[in-house]
Amino acid sequence: MKHLSTFAVAALLSVAFSANVAARGGDNPPAKPDFSSIDADGDGVISLAEFSESAPPHGDAQTIFDEIDTDGNGEISEQELSEHKPPRRAR
Ligand SMILES: [Ca+2]
Ligand SMILES: [Ca+2]
């Protein structure tokens, strides 16, 4: 990873380590991008273009986008994004 944005790193980490985050979690919350900060036009869904604005198009953006877009309709809903994030356990 060279020039990935904070969001791309967070997304990659949550994809790769979603199972491990709970075990690692502690007083060190991972950077969580706000849905509204990614949804640039505020229409309530994140398009690949909007996603790419947050995640540099390294080819990974599409991969990560597909990971999050669980129903494959080409848009990430707030629910899809929230469900993609590793569940936050209240200890
Ligand atoms: Ca949007
Ligand atoms: Ca979707």
Coordinates of C-alpha atoms and ligand atoms in Angstrom, one line a residue:
M1 CA 0.0 0.0 0.0
K2 CA 1.5 3.3 -1.0
H3 CA -0.8 6.2 -1.5
L4 CA -4.1 4.8 -0.4
S5 CA -6.4 7.3 1.3
T6 CA -7.4 6.7 4.8
F7 CA -10.7 5.5 3.6
A8 CA -9.2 3.0 1.2
V9 CA -6.9 1.7 3.9
A10 CA -9.9 1.4 6.3
A11 CA -11.9 -0.4 3.6
L12 CA -9.1 -2.7 2.8
L13 CA -8.5 -3.5 6.4
S14 CA -12.2 -4.1 7.1
V15 CA -12.3 -6.5 4.1
A16 CA -9.2 -8.3 5.0
F17 CA -9.5 -8.3 8.7
S18 CA -13.2 -8.1 9.4
A19 CA -13.0 -11.2 11.5
N20 CA -10.0 -10.0 13.4
V21 CA -11.0 -6.5 14.2
A22 CA -13.2 -7.6 17.1
A23 CA -10.3 -9.4 18.6
R24 CA -8.0 -6.5 18.1
G25 CA -10.5 -3.9 19.0
G26 CA -9.9 -1.9 22.1
D27 CA -9.5 1.7 22.8
N28 CA -8.2 2.3 19.3
P29 CA -11.3 2.7 17.1
P30 CA -10.5 2.4 13.4
A31 CA -11.1 5.4 11.2
K32 CA -14.7 5.1 10.0
P33 CA -15.6 7.2 7.0
D34 CA -19.1 8.7 7.4
F35 CA -21.6 7.6 4.8
S36 CA -22.6 11.2 4.2
S37 CA -19.0 12.2 3.6
I38 CA -18.7 9.7 0.8
D39 CA -22.1 10.4 -0.6
A40 CA -21.0 13.6 -2.3
D41 CA -24.3 14.4 -4.0
G42 CA -26.4 13.4 -1.0
D43 CA -28.8 11.2 -2.8
G44 CA -28.6 8.5 -0.2
V45 CA -26.5 6.0 -2.1
I46 CA -22.8 5.8 -2.9
S47 CA -22.0 5.4 -6.6
L48 CA -18.8 3.9 -7.8
A49 CA -17.8 7.4 -8.9
E50 CA -18.4 8.7 -5.5
F51 CA -16.6 5.8 -3.9
S52 CA -13.6 6.3 -6.3
E53 CA -13.4 9.9 -5.0
S54 CA -12.7 8.5 -1.6
A55 CA -10.7 5.5 -2.7
P56 CA -8.1 6.2 -5.4
P57 CA -8.8 4.1 -8.6
H58 CA -6.1 1.6 -8.2
G59 CA -8.4 -1.1 -9.4
D60 CA -9.0 -1.8 -5.7
A61 CA -11.8 0.7 -5.6
Q62 CA -14.0 -1.6 -7.8
T63 CA -13.1 -4.6 -5.8
I64 CA -13.9 -3.0 -2.5
F65 CA -17.0 -1.4 -4.0
D66 CA -18.2 -4.9 -5.1
E67 CA -17.5 -6.2 -1.6
I68 CA -19.7 -3.6 0.0
D69 CA -22.4 -3.6 -2.7
T70 CA -23.8 -6.9 -1.5
D71 CA -26.9 -6.9 -3.7
G72 CA -24.8 -5.9 -6.7
N73 CA -27.0 -3.1 -7.9
G74 CA -24.1 -0.8 -8.5
E75 CA -24.9 1.5 -5.6
I76 CA -23.9 1.3 -1.9
S77 CA -26.7 2.0 0.4
E78 CA -26.1 3.2 3.9
Q79 CA -27.3 -0.2 5.1
E80 CA -24.8 -2.0 2.9
L81 CA -22.0 0.2 4.2
S82 CA -23.0 -0.2 7.8
E83 CA -23.3 -4.0 7.4
H84 CA -20.0 -4.2 5.7
K85 CA -18.2 -2.6 8.6
P86 CA -17.1 -5.1 11.2
P87 CA -19.7 -5.3 13.9
R88 CA -18.7 -3.3 16.8
R89 CA -18.9 -5.3 20.0
A90 CA -19.7 -3.5 23.2
R91 CA -17.1 -5.5 24.9
Ligands
CA1 CA -24.6 9.7 -4.1
CA2 CA -26.3 -2.1 -3.4

